[in-house]
Amino acid sequence: MPNFEKKLMEPLTPRRKFITTSVKAGLGLYVGSGILSSCTSTNKATSNIPSSLATGFTQQPLPYAYNALIEAIDAQTMEIHYSKHAAAYATNLNDAAKAEGVDNSKPVEDVLRNISKYSAKMRNNGGGHFNHEFFWKCMSPQSAGKPSGNLATAIDSSFGSFDTFKIQFSDAGKNRFGSGWAWLYADSNKVLKIGSTPNQDNPLMNLPGDSVIKGVPLLGIDVWEHAYYLKYQNKRADYVESWWNVVNWDYVQQSFEKI
Ligand SMILES: [Fe+2]
């Protein structure tokens, strides 16, 4: 086995474990600070962003090894996706923030909720950075397999059953033409809905148009080809179906409870 592949298969080193633990602890403090509760917005649809979504402008360490989600996503895809594609969004976002006078010490969500005021570079890379930071947290090697508690009840209420929800969400991802995302989100009335966005747009953005979905994202899947092509080639549907095995329902539940 090539050294590159061996490295990907190695378990977390003590240093990486420390980083991971530190990030989790930091995230907990960040969540506990309720930093977003002080944000004000005239956009009712996104005024109650859960603090679990507070995202900085800097790419955070991946909370698991590149091969941790191998049941759905191969290690090489994870490494390229995280260290190349997602890293570039973070770099370009900070370039745009500097050029457009954005305070990068505040949550990215502040920019996204007012994205119509900014450039296309800010929209593409602000969305790209947020979406990927969110995406990593939406996955876990220890998936519960399905939601529970209040989230499960809300999904049943909105979609009839978990199985129906999965079909509709999967279809949103499979049918997204070109590159984009499928989302489970809560609208301004805290009703759960499914939708998709092109490119790196997301439901937080205050974009014009009747077809634009708006709300608080609770679960998202990246259906850009860079997310799956090495393993699945043109079979996006197979990637989406496998992805259910690594959904971090604890994180989705956490976000839902904080709306
Ligand atoms: Fe991606």
Coordinates of C-alpha atoms and ligand atoms in Angstrom, one line a residue:
M1 CA 0.0 0.0 0.0
P2 CA 1.4 3.4 -0.9
N3 CA 2.5 5.6 2.0
F4 CA -0.1 8.1 1.1
E5 CA -2.9 5.6 1.6
K6 CA -1.3 4.2 4.8
K7 CA -1.3 7.7 6.2
L8 CA -5.0 8.1 5.4
M9 CA -5.8 4.8 7.2
E10 CA -3.9 5.7 10.4
P11 CA -6.0 6.4 13.5
L12 CA -5.9 9.9 15.0
T13 CA -2.6 10.7 16.6
P14 CA -2.5 12.0 20.1
R15 CA -1.9 15.5 18.6
R16 CA -4.9 15.2 16.3
K17 CA -7.0 13.8 19.2
F18 CA -6.0 16.9 21.2
I19 CA -6.9 19.2 18.4
T20 CA -10.2 17.4 17.9
T21 CA -11.0 17.6 21.6
S22 CA -10.0 21.2 21.7
V23 CA -12.2 22.1 18.8
K24 CA -15.2 20.3 20.3
A25 CA -14.6 22.1 23.6
G26 CA -14.2 25.4 21.8
L27 CA -17.4 24.7 19.9
G28 CA -19.2 24.0 23.1
L29 CA -18.0 27.2 24.6
Y30 CA -19.0 29.1 21.5
V31 CA -22.4 27.5 21.6
G32 CA -22.7 28.2 25.2
S33 CA -21.9 31.9 24.7
G34 CA -25.1 32.3 22.7
I35 CA -23.1 34.7 20.5
L36 CA -25.7 34.8 17.8
S37 CA -28.5 35.7 20.2
S38 CA -27.2 39.2 20.1
C39 CA -27.5 39.5 16.4
T40 CA -30.3 41.5 15.1
S41 CA -32.0 41.1 11.7
T42 CA -34.9 42.4 9.8
N43 CA -35.2 39.1 8.0
K44 CA -37.6 37.1 10.1
A45 CA -36.8 33.9 8.3
T46 CA -33.2 33.8 9.6
S47 CA -33.6 35.8 12.8
N48 CA -33.4 32.8 15.1
I49 CA -30.2 31.2 13.9
P50 CA -29.2 28.6 16.5
S51 CA -25.9 29.3 18.1
S52 CA -24.6 25.9 17.1
L53 CA -24.3 27.4 13.6
A54 CA -21.9 30.2 14.7
T55 CA -19.1 29.9 12.1
G56 CA -15.8 31.7 12.1
F57 CA -13.9 32.8 9.0
T58 CA -11.2 30.2 9.6
Q59 CA -11.4 26.6 8.5
Q60 CA -11.6 24.4 11.6
P61 CA -9.8 21.0 11.9
L62 CA -11.8 18.1 10.4
P63 CA -13.5 16.5 13.5
Y64 CA -12.5 13.0 12.4
A65 CA -9.8 11.2 10.3
Y66 CA -10.1 11.3 6.5
N67 CA -11.0 7.6 6.4
A68 CA -13.5 7.8 9.2
L69 CA -16.5 8.1 6.9
I70 CA -15.3 5.4 4.6
E71 CA -18.7 3.6 4.7
A72 CA -19.9 6.5 2.5
I73 CA -16.9 8.6 1.4
D74 CA -13.4 7.4 0.6
A75 CA -10.4 8.9 2.3
Q76 CA -8.9 10.5 -0.8
T77 CA -12.1 12.3 -1.5
M78 CA -12.3 13.5 2.0
E79 CA -8.7 14.8 2.0
I80 CA -9.0 16.6 -1.3
H81 CA -12.4 18.0 -0.4
Y82 CA -11.3 19.3 3.0
S83 CA -7.7 20.4 2.3
K84 CA -8.1 21.7 -1.2
H85 CA -11.7 22.7 -2.1
A86 CA -13.0 23.8 1.3
A87 CA -9.7 25.4 2.2
A88 CA -9.8 27.5 -0.9
Y89 CA -13.3 28.8 0.0
A90 CA -11.9 29.9 3.4
T91 CA -8.9 31.7 1.8
N92 CA -11.0 33.4 -0.8
L93 CA -13.6 34.4 1.7
N94 CA -11.0 36.2 3.8
D95 CA -9.6 37.9 0.7
A96 CA -13.1 39.1 -0.1
A97 CA -13.7 40.2 3.4
K98 CA -10.6 42.3 3.4
A99 CA -11.4 43.9 0.1
E100 CA -15.0 44.7 1.1
G101 CA -14.3 45.8 4.7
V102 CA -16.1 42.9 6.4
D103 CA -15.2 42.2 10.1
N104 CA -13.9 38.6 10.0
S105 CA -14.1 38.3 13.8
K106 CA -17.9 38.0 13.6
P107 CA -19.8 34.9 12.5
V108 CA -20.0 34.3 8.8
E109 CA -23.7 34.0 9.2
D110 CA -23.9 37.8 9.6
V111 CA -22.6 38.2 6.1
L112 CA -24.7 35.4 4.6
R113 CA -27.9 37.0 6.0
N114 CA -27.0 40.2 4.1
I115 CA -25.3 38.6 1.2
S116 CA -27.2 40.7 -1.4
K117 CA -25.1 43.7 -0.3
Y118 CA -21.8 42.0 -1.2
S119 CA -19.9 40.7 -4.3
A120 CA -20.3 37.5 -6.2
K121 CA -16.9 36.5 -4.7
M122 CA -18.3 36.9 -1.2
R123 CA -21.4 35.0 -2.1
N124 CA -19.6 32.1 -3.6
N125 CA -16.9 31.8 -1.0
G126 CA -18.8 32.8 2.0
G127 CA -21.4 30.2 1.1
G128 CA -18.7 27.7 0.2
H129 CA -16.9 28.2 3.6
F130 CA -20.1 28.0 5.7
N131 CA -21.6 25.1 3.8
H132 CA -18.5 23.0 4.2
E133 CA -17.9 23.8 7.8
F134 CA -21.5 22.8 8.3
F135 CA -21.2 19.7 6.2
W136 CA -18.4 18.2 8.2
K137 CA -20.4 18.6 11.4
C138 CA -23.5 17.0 9.7
M139 CA -21.5 13.8 9.4
S140 CA -20.1 11.4 11.9
P141 CA -18.6 7.9 12.0
Q142 CA -21.0 7.1 14.8
S143 CA -24.3 7.8 13.1
A144 CA -27.4 6.9 15.1
G145 CA -29.0 6.0 11.8
K146 CA -32.1 8.0 12.3
P147 CA -33.4 11.0 14.3
S148 CA -35.0 10.7 17.8
G149 CA -36.9 12.9 20.2
N150 CA -38.4 16.2 19.2
L151 CA -36.6 16.2 15.9
A152 CA -38.1 12.8 14.9
T153 CA -41.5 14.1 15.9
A154 CA -41.1 17.2 13.8
I155 CA -39.9 15.2 10.8
D156 CA -42.9 12.9 11.1
S157 CA -45.2 16.0 11.4
S158 CA -43.7 17.7 8.3
F159 CA -43.2 14.8 6.0
G160 CA -45.4 12.0 7.3
S161 CA -42.6 9.6 8.2
F162 CA -38.8 9.4 8.3
D163 CA -38.8 7.2 5.2
T164 CA -40.8 9.8 3.2
F165 CA -38.4 12.5 4.5
K166 CA -35.4 10.5 3.3
I167 CA -36.9 10.0 -0.2
Q168 CA -37.8 13.7 -0.6
F169 CA -34.4 14.9 0.7
S170 CA -32.5 12.3 -1.5
D171 CA -34.5 13.4 -4.5
A172 CA -33.6 17.1 -3.8
G173 CA -29.9 16.1 -3.9
K174 CA -30.2 13.7 -6.9
N175 CA -32.2 16.2 -9.0
R176 CA -30.1 19.3 -8.3
F177 CA -29.0 20.2 -11.8
G178 CA -25.3 20.7 -11.9
S179 CA -23.6 21.6 -8.6
G180 CA -25.2 22.5 -5.4
W181 CA -26.7 21.3 -2.1
A182 CA -29.8 19.7 -0.7
W183 CA -31.1 21.0 2.7
L184 CA -33.4 20.2 5.6
Y185 CA -34.2 23.6 7.0
A186 CA -36.6 25.3 9.4
D187 CA -38.6 28.2 7.9
S188 CA -39.7 31.4 9.7
N189 CA -42.5 29.5 11.4
K190 CA -40.0 26.8 12.5
V191 CA -41.7 24.3 10.1
L192 CA -39.2 21.8 8.6
K193 CA -38.8 21.9 4.9
I194 CA -36.6 20.4 2.2
G195 CA -35.1 22.3 -0.7
S196 CA -31.9 22.7 -2.7
T197 CA -29.7 25.5 -3.8
P198 CA -27.3 25.9 -6.7
N199 CA -23.6 26.4 -6.4
Q200 CA -22.7 27.5 -2.8
D201 CA -25.9 29.3 -2.0
N202 CA -27.7 28.3 1.2
P203 CA -31.0 29.0 3.0
L204 CA -29.4 31.7 5.2
M205 CA -28.8 34.0 2.2
N206 CA -31.2 37.0 1.7
L207 CA -31.3 36.4 -2.0
P208 CA -34.3 37.7 -4.1
G209 CA -36.7 35.5 -5.9
D210 CA -39.8 33.4 -5.1
S211 CA -37.9 30.1 -5.7
V212 CA -35.2 30.9 -3.2
I213 CA -35.4 28.9 0.0
K214 CA -34.9 30.8 3.3
G215 CA -34.6 29.5 6.8
V216 CA -32.2 27.9 9.2
P217 CA -30.2 24.9 7.8
L218 CA -30.3 21.8 9.9
L219 CA -28.9 19.2 7.5
G220 CA -27.1 19.6 4.2
I221 CA -25.5 17.4 1.6
D222 CA -22.9 18.5 -0.9
V223 CA -23.8 17.2 -4.3
W224 CA -20.9 18.9 -6.2
E225 CA -19.0 16.2 -8.2
H226 CA -15.9 16.9 -6.1
A227 CA -17.8 15.4 -3.1
Y228 CA -18.2 12.0 -4.6
Y229 CA -16.7 11.5 -8.1
L230 CA -13.6 9.6 -7.2
K231 CA -15.6 6.7 -5.7
Y232 CA -19.0 7.0 -7.4
Q233 CA -18.2 8.7 -10.8
N234 CA -21.5 9.6 -12.4
K235 CA -23.6 7.7 -9.8
R236 CA -24.7 10.6 -7.6
A237 CA -27.7 8.6 -6.5
D238 CA -25.4 5.9 -5.0
Y239 CA -23.5 8.5 -3.1
V240 CA -26.6 10.1 -1.7
E241 CA -27.9 6.7 -0.6
S242 CA -24.6 5.8 1.2
W243 CA -24.4 9.2 2.8
W244 CA -27.4 8.4 5.1
N245 CA -25.1 6.0 6.9
V246 CA -22.9 8.8 8.2
V247 CA -25.4 11.5 9.1
N248 CA -24.7 13.0 12.5
W249 CA -28.2 13.1 13.9
D250 CA -27.0 14.3 17.3
Y251 CA -25.8 17.5 15.6
V252 CA -29.0 17.9 13.6
Q253 CA -31.0 17.5 16.9
Q254 CA -28.7 20.0 18.6
S255 CA -29.3 22.6 16.0
F256 CA -33.0 21.9 15.9
E257 CA -33.4 22.4 19.7
K258 CA -31.7 25.8 19.5
I259 CA -33.9 27.4 16.9
Ligands
FE1 FE -17.8 20.5 -1.5

